[in-house]
Coordinates of C-alpha atoms and ligand atoms in Angstrom, one line a residue:
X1 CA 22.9 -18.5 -4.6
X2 CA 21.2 -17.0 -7.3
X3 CA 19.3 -18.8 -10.3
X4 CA 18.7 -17.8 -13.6
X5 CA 14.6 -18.4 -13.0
X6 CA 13.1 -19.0 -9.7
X7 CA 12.6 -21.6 -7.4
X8 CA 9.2 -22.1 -6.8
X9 CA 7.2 -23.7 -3.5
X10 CA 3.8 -22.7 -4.2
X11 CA 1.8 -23.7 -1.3
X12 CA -1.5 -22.1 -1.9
X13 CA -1.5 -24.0 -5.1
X14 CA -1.1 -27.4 -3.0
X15 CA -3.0 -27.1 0.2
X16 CA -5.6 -24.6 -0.9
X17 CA -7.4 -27.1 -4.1
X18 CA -11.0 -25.3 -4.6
X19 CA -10.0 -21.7 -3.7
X20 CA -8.6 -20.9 -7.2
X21 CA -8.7 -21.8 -10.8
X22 CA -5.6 -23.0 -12.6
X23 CA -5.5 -20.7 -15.5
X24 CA -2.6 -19.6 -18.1
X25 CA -1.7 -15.6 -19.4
X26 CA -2.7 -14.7 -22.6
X27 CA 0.4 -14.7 -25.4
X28 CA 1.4 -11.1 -25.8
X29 CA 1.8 -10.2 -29.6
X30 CA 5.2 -8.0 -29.0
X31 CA 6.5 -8.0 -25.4
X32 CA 8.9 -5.6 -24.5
X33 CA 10.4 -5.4 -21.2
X34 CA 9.9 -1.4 -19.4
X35 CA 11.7 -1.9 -16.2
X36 CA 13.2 -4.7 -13.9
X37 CA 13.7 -4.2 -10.5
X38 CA 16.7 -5.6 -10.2
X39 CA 17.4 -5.4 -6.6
X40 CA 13.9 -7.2 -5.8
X41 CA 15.9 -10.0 -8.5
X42 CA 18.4 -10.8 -6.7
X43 CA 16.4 -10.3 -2.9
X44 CA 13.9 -13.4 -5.0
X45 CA 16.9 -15.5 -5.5
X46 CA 17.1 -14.7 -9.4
X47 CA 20.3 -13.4 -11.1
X48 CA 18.6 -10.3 -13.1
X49 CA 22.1 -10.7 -15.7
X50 CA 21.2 -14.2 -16.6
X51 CA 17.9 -13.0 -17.6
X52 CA 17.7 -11.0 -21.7
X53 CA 15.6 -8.6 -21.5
X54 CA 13.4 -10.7 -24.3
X55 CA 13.4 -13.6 -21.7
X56 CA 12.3 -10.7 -18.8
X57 CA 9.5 -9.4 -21.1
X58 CA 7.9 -13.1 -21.8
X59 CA 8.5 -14.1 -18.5
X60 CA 6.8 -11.2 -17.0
X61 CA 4.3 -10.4 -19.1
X62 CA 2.9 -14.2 -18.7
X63 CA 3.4 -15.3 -22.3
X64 CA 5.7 -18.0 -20.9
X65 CA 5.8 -19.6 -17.5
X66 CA 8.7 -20.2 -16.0
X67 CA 9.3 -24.2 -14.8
X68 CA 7.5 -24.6 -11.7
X69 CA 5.2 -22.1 -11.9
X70 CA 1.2 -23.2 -11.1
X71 CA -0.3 -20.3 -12.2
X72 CA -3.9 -19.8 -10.6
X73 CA -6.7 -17.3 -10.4
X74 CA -7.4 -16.7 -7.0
X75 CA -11.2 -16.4 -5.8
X76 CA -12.4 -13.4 -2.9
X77 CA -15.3 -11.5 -2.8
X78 CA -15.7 -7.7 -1.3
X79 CA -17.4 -4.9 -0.2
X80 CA -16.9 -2.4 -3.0
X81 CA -17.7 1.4 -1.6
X82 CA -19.6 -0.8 1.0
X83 CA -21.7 -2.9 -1.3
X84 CA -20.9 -6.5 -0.8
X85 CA -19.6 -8.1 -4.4
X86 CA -19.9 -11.9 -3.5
X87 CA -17.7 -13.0 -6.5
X88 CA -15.0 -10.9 -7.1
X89 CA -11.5 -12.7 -7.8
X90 CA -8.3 -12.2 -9.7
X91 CA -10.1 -11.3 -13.5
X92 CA -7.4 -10.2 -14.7
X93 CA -4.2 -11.2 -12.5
X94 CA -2.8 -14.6 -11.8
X95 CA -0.9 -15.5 -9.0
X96 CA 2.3 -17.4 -11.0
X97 CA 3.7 -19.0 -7.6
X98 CA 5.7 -18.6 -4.5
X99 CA 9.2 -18.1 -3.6
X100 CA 11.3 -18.3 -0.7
X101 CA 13.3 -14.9 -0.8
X102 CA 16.8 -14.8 0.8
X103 CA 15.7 -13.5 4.2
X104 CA 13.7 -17.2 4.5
X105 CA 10.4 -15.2 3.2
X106 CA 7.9 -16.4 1.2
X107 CA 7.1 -14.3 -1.3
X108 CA 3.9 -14.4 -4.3
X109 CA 5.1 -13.7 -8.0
X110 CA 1.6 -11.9 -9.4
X111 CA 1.1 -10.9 -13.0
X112 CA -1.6 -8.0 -13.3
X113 CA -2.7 -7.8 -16.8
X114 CA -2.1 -11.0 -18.0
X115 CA -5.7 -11.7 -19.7
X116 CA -9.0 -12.9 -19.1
X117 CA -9.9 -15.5 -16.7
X118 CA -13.5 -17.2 -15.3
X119 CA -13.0 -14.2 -12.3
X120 CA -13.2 -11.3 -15.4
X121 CA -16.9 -10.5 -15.5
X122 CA -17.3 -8.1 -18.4
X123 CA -13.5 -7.0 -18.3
X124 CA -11.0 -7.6 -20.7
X125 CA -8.6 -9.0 -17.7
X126 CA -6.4 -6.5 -19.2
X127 CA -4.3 -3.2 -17.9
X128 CA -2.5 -0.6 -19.3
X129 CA 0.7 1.1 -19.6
X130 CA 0.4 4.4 -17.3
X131 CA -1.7 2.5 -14.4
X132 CA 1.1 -0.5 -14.3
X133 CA 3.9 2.3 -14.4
X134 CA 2.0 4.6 -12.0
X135 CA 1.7 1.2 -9.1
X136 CA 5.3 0.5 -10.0
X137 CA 6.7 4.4 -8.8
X138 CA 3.8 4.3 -5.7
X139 CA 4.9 1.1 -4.6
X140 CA 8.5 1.7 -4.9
X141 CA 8.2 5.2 -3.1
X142 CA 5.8 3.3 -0.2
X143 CA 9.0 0.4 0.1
X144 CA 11.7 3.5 0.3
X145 CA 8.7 5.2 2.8
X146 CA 9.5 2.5 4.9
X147 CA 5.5 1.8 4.2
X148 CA 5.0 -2.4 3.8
X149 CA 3.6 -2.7 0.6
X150 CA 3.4 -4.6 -2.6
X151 CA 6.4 -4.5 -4.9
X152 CA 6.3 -4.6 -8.7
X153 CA 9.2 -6.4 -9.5
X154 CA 8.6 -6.0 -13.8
X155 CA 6.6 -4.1 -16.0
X156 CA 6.3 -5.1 -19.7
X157 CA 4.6 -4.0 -22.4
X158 CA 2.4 -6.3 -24.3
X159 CA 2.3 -4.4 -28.1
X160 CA -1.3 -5.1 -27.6
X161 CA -3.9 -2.1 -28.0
X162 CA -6.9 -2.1 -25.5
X163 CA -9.5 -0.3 -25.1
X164 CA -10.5 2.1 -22.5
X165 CA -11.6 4.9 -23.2
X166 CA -9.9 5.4 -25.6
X167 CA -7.3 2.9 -27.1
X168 CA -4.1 2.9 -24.7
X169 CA -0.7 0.1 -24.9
X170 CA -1.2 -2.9 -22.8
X171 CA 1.3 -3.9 -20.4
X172 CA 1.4 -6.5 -18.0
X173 CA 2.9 -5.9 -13.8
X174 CA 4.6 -8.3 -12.3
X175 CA 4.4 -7.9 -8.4
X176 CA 5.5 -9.5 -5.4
X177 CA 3.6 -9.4 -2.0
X178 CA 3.6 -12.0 1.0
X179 CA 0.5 -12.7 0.1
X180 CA -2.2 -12.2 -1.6
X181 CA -4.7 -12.9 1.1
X182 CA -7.3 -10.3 1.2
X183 CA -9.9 -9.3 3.8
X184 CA -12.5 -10.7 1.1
X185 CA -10.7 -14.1 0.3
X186 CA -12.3 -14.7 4.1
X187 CA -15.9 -13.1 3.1
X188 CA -15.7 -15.6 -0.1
X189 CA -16.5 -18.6 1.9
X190 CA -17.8 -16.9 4.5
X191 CA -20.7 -15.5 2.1
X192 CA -21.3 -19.1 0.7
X193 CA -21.5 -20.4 4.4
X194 CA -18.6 -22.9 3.4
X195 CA -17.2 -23.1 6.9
X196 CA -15.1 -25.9 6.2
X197 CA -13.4 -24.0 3.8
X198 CA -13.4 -21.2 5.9
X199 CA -11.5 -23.2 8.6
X200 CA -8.9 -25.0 6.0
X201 CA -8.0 -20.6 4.6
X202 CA -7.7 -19.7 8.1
X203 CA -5.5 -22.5 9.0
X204 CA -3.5 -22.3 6.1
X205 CA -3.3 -17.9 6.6
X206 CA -2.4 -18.6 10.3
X207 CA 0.6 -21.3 9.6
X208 CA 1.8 -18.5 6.7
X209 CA 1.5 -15.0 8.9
X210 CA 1.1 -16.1 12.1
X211 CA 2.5 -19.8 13.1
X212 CA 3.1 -19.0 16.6
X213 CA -1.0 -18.8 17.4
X214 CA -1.2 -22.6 16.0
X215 CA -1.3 -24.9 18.5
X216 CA -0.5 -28.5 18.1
X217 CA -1.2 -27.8 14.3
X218 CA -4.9 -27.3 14.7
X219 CA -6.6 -23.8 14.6
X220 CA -8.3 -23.1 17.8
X221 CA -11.1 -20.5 18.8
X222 CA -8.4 -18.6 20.5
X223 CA -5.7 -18.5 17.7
X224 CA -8.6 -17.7 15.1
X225 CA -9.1 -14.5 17.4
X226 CA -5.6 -14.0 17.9
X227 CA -5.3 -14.0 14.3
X228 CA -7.7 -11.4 14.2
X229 CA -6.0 -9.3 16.7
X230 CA -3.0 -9.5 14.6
X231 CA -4.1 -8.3 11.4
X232 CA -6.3 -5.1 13.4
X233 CA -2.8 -4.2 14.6
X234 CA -0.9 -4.8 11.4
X235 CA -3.9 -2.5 9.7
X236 CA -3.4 0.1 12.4
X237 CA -0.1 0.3 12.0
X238 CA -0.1 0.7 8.3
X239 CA -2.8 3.0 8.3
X240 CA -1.4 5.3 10.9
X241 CA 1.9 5.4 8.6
X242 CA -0.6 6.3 5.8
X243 CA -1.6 9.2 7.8
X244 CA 1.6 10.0 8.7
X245 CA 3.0 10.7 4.8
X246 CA -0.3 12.2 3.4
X247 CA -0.6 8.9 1.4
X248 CA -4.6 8.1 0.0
X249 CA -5.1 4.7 -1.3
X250 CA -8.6 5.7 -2.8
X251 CA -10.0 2.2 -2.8
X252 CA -10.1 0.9 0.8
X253 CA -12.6 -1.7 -0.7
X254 CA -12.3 -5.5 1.3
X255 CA -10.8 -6.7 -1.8
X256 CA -8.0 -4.1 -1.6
X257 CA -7.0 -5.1 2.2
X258 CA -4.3 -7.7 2.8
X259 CA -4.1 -9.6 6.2
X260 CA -0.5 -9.4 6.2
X261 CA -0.6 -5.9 6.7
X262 CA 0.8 -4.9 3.2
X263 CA -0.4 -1.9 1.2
X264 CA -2.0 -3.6 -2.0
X265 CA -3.6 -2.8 -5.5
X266 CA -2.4 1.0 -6.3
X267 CA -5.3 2.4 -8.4
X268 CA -6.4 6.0 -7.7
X269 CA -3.9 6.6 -4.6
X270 CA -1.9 9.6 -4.6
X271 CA -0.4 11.6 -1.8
X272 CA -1.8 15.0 -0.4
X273 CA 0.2 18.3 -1.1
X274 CA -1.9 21.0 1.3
X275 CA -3.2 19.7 4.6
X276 CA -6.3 18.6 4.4
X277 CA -8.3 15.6 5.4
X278 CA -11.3 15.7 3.5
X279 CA -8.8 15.6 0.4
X280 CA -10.6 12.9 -2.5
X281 CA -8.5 12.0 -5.7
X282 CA -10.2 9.2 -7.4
X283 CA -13.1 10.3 -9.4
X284 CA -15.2 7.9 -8.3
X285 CA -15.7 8.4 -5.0
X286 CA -18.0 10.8 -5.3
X287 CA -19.4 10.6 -1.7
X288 CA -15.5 10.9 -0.3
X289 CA -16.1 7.0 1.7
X290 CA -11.9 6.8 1.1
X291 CA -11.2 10.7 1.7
X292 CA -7.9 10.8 3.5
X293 CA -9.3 11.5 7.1
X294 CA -11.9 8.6 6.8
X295 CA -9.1 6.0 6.2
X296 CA -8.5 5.3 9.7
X297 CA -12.5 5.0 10.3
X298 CA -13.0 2.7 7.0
X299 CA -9.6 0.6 7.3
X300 CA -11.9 0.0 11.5
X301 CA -14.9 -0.8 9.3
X302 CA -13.4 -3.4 6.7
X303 CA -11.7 -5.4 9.8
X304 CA -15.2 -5.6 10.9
X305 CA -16.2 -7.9 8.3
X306 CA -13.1 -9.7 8.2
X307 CA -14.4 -9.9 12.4
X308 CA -17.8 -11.2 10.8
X309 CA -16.7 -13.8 7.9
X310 CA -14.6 -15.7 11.1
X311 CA -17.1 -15.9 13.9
X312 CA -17.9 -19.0 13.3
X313 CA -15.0 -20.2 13.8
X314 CA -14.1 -18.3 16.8
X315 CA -16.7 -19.7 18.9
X316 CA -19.5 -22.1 18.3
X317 CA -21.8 -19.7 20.7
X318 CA -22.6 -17.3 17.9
X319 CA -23.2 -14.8 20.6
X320 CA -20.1 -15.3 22.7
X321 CA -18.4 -15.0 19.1
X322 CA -20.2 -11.9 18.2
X323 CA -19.0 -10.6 21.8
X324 CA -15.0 -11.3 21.3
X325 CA -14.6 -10.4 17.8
X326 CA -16.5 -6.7 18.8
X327 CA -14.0 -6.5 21.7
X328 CA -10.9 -7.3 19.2
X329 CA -12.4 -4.3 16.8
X330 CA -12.7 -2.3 19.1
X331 CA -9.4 -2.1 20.3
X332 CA -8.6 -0.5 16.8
X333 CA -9.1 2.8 17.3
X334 CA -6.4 2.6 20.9
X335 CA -3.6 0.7 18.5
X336 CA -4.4 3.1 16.0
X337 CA -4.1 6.2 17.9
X338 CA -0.7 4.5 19.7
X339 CA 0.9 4.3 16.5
X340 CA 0.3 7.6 14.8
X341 CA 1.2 9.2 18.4
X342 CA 4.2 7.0 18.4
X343 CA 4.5 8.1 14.5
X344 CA 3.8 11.9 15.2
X345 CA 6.9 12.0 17.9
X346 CA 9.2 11.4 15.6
X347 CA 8.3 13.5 13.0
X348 CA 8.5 15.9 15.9
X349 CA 11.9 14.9 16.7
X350 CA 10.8 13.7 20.2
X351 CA 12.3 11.2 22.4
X352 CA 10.2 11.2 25.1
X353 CA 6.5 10.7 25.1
X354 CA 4.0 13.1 27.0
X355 CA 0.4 12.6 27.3
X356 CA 0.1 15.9 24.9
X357 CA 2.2 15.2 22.2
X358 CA -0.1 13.8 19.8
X359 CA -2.4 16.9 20.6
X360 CA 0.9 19.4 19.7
X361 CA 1.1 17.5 16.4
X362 CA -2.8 18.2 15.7
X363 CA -2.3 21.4 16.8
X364 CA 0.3 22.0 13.6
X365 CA -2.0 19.9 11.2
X366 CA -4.6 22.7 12.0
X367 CA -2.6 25.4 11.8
X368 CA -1.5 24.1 8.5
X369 CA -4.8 23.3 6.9
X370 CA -6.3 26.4 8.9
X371 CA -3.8 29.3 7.3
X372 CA -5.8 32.8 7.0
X373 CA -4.8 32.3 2.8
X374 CA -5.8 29.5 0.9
X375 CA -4.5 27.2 0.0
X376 CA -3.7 24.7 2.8
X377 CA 0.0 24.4 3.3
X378 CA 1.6 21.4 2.0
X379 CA 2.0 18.7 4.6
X380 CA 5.5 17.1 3.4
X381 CA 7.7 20.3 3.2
X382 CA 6.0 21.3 6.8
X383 CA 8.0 18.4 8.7
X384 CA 11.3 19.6 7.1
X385 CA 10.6 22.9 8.3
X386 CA 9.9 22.0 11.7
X387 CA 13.3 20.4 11.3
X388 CA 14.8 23.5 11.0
X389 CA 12.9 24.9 13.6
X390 CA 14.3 22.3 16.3
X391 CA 17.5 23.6 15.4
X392 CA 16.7 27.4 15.6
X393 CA 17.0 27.5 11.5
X394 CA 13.7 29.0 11.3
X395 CA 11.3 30.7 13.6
X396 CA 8.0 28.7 12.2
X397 CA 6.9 25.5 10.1
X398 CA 5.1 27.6 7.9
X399 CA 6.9 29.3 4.6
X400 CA 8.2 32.7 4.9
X401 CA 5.6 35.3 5.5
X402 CA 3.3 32.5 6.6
X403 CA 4.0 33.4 10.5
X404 CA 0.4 33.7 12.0
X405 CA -0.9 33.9 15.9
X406 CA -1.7 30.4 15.5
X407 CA 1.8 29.3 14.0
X408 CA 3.4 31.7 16.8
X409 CA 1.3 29.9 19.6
X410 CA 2.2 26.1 17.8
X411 CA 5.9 27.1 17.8
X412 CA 5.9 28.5 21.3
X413 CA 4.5 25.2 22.8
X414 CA 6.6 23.0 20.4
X415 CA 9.6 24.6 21.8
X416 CA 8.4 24.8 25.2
X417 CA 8.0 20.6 24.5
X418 CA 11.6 20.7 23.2
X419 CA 13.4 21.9 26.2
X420 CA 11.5 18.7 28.1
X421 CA 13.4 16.0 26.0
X422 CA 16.6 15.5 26.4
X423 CA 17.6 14.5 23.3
X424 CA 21.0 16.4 21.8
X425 CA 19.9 19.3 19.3
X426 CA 22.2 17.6 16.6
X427 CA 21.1 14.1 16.9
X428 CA 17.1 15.2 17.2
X429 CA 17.6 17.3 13.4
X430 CA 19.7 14.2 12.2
X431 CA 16.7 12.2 13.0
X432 CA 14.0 14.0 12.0
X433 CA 15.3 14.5 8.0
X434 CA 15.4 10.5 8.5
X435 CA 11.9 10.3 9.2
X436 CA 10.2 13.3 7.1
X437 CA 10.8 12.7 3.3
X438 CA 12.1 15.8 1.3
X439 CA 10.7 13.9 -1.7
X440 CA 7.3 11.7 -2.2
X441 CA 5.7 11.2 -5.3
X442 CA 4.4 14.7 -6.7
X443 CA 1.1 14.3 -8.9
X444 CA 2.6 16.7 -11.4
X445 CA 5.8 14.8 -11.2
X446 CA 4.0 11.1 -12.0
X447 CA 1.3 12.4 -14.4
X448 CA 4.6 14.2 -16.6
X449 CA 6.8 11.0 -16.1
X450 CA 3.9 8.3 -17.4
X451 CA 2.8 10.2 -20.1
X452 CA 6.4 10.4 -21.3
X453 CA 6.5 6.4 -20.7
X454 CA 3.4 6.0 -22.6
X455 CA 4.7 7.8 -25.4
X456 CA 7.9 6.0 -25.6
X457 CA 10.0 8.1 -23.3
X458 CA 10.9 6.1 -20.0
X459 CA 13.6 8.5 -18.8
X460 CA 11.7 10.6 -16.6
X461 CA 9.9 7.4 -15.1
X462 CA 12.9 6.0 -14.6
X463 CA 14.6 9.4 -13.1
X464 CA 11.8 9.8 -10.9
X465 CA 11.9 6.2 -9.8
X466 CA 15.3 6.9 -8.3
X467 CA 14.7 10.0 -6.6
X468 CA 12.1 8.3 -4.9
X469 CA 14.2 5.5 -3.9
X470 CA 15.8 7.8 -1.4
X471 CA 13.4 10.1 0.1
X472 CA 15.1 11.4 2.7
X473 CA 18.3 12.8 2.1
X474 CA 18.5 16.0 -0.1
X475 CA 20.8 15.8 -3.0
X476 CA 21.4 19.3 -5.2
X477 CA 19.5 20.0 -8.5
X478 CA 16.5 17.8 -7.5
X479 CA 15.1 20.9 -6.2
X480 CA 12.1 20.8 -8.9
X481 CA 11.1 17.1 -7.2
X482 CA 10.8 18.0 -3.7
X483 CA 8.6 21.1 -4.7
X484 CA 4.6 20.9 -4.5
X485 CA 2.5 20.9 -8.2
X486 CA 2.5 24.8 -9.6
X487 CA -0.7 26.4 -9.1
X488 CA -1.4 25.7 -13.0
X489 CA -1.7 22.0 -12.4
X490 CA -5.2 22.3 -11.2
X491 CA -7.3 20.2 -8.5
X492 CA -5.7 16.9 -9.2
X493 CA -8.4 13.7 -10.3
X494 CA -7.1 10.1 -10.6
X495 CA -8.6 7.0 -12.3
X496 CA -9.7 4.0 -11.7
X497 CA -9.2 2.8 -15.4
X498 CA -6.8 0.3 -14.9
Ligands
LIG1 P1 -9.6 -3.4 -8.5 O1 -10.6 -2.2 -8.5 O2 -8.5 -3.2 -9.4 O3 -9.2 -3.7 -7.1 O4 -10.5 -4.6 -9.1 C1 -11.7 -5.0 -8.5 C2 -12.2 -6.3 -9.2 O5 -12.4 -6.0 -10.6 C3 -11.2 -7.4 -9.2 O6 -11.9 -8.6 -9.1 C4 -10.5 -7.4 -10.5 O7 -10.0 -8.6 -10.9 C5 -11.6 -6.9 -11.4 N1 -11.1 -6.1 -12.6 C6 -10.6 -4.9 -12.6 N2 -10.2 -4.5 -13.9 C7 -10.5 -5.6 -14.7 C8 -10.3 -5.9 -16.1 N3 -9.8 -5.0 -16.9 N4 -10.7 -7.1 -16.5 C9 -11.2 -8.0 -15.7 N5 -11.4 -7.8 -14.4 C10 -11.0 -6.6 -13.9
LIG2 MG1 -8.2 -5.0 -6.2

């Protein structure tokens, strides 16, 4: 059944009094509504036809709340580039409420943009048109990636002016996550030593991610650890899938790390053309802490101090707690490595597993960030050339000309590997285009389609958003989307400046 508005159940709102502040959105002067994500509608139980687009833009751009909303400011703190920030919060985002999608989900409605609020600090708890647009296409590629992640389900314009640095047109993002439960909501109350606070977040995070670890209601040592084991392998997971697309958040602070495993808060992110881990977009990390090789590393390091902010309540022994929660983090790196092997395999178009495989897929990451001409090869296209070697298309991954010892060594053991799994040549080309996108979101490609938006032209964005949508199968005249940036585009940089 669908609705013309939602029907909210906010339960963070009613069990979780003292961990937010009830707050309103700002009025915007002239909202227009960008986009809708229709399909996201309808999955939240909302007919996207019963809804003007006047009514979308107020709705979304938190001028007016919808009947049922309690909208809040959430509180968390977080290590920022490894500095600890003890009050952090939403200052300039307000969780509107939850819903209970049509799979039985529960889902938060989140504005991003929607004015000031006692979290903003000096900000002006406000964002702008290119940054909301550019976390609507990423998150949207990431869902049709397969990658959990944050949805935007609106973006709306505010016909307000603010000021960065220079002036830019507001606009407000409405997202939708399955929580908005961060790494640093736990180091919030940790950091004031409010352990019964600490308990009640925990309990209520459990009962919402986790309910099996509850027992009898009540949180125990055990399912506090448990809960901790959870989110290291819902982290590994997404991080090894991370890896596994050439996909850079750029801001792995504690703040910017759900416990439901979801990728959250698209900032500087972009995704790496040539091979090469020590790649660095945003332009302020200056020291490469979130280059794309360090993720895995980092994503180990932040679950540490989730492992810290609970060990109180994982045992009363501080060092018996100490001792489990270490033994818990350090089973990342295994879960990790099981995932991307498990990851790599496919990409490969293997069925089978052998001890060497994830060593054969390193083997081609070297040879493609390793070529004797610079620069690196790019690390999508690579995966749909292998492709076309597993069906004796192509002798090598590499582009023509590109046919190196090393490439002839990779290709000799790959197909040497090949002959050992039995699956069909037909079926293991099928499934590898299924796995290895032809299209991810080019730099060149978002830069040109957000500077159109900005200036009024939404076509590109909205032609780029469907492309993306289905990145898998290769349709005729979107050659010009799968293709890498041309070498005029220059070392790419990304912003912060939301
Ligand atoms: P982010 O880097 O977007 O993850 O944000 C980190 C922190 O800075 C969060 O507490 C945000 O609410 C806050 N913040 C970022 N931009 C603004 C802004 N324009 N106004 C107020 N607070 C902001
Ligand atoms: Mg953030």
């Amino acid at each position: 059944m669908t609705h013309a508005t939602f029907v909210f159940d906010n339960s963070y709102a009613r069990d979780l009094d003292g961990f937010y502040v009830s707050w309103q959105g700002d009025v915007a002067p002239a909202p227009r509504l960008l986009k809708l994500n229709r399909a996201l509608a309808l999955e939240l139980g909302i007919d996207p036809d019963g809804l003007s687009d006047e009514q979308a833009a107020r709705l979304f751009s938190g001028s007016q709340m919808p009947e049922g909303a309690a909208p809040l400011a959430q509180a968390y703190a977080g290590h920022q580039f490894g500095g600890f920030s003890p009050q952090l919060g939403d200052g300039r985002a307000l969780l509107i409420g939850e819903v209970i999608d049509r799979n039985g989900h529960r889902r938060d409605i989140h504005l991003k943009g929607s004015g000031r609020t006692p979290f903003s600090r000096g900000g002006d708890g406000k964002a702008t048109i290119g940054p909301v647009l550019r976390e609507y296409i990423i998150g949207e590629a990431m869902h049709a990636l397969g990658i959990p992640t944050t949805r935007a389900l609106a973006a709306v314009a505010t016909g307000e002016q603010v000021l960065r640095d220079t002036i830019l047109p507001g606009a407000v993002l409405a997202r939708v996550a399955s929580s908005h439960i961060r790494v640093g909501t736990f180091q919030f109350f940790a950091a004031r030593s409010e352990v019964g606070r600490l308990r009640q977040l925990t309990s209520y995070t459990i009962a919402r991610h986790d309910p099996d670890l509850l027992e009898n209601g009540d949180i125990t040592g055990t399912a506090v650890l448990g809960f901790l084991s959870r989110v290291i392998e819902r982290q590994a997971k997404l991080v090894a899938q991370w890896m596994l697309t050439g996909f850079i958040h750029g801001v792995m602070n504690t703040d910017n790390m759900t416990v439901s495993g979801e990728t959250i808060d698209y900032g500087p992110c972009a995704f790496m053309e040539a091979y090469d881990p020590r790649t660095v977009f945003s332009s302020i990390d200056t020291h490469g802490r979130y280059a794309f090789g360090n993720q895995p590393a980092i994503a180990q390091w932040n679950l540490a101090r989730l492992a810290e902010a609970l060990l109180p309540l994982i045992d009363d022994n501080e060092a018996a707690a100490i001792e489990r929660a270490t033994e818990a983090i350090n089973g990342f790196p295994v879960r990790f490595e099981a995932a991307w092997a498990a990851g790599m395999r496919a990409k490969m178009g293997l069925e089978s597993a052998e001890d060497g495989d994830a060593t054969l897929g390193a083997e081609l990451l070297s040879c493609l960030q390793a070529r004797e001409q610079s620069p690196a090869l790019d690390y999508t296209l690579a995966f749909r050339r292998l492709a076309a070697v597993a069906g004796g298309l192509a002798d090598h991954p590499g582009p023509t000309g590109e046919d190196g010892a090393r490439f002839k060594a990779f290709t000799q053991a790959y197909k040497a590997r090949l002959d050992r799994d039995a699956m069909p040549a037909e079926r293991r080309i099928t499934a590898m285009l299924a796995v290895n996108p032809l299209y991810i979101p080019r730099n060149h490609e978002v830069e040109e389609a957000l500077a159109a938006a900005v200036a009024g032209d939404l076509a590109p964005f909205n032609r780029l958003l469907d492309v993306l949508s289905d990145p898998f199968t290769e349709r005729a005249g979107l050659e010009a989307f799968a293709a890498p940036a041309p070498a005029d585009f220059g070392p790419y940089r990304t912003f912060c400046g939301t």
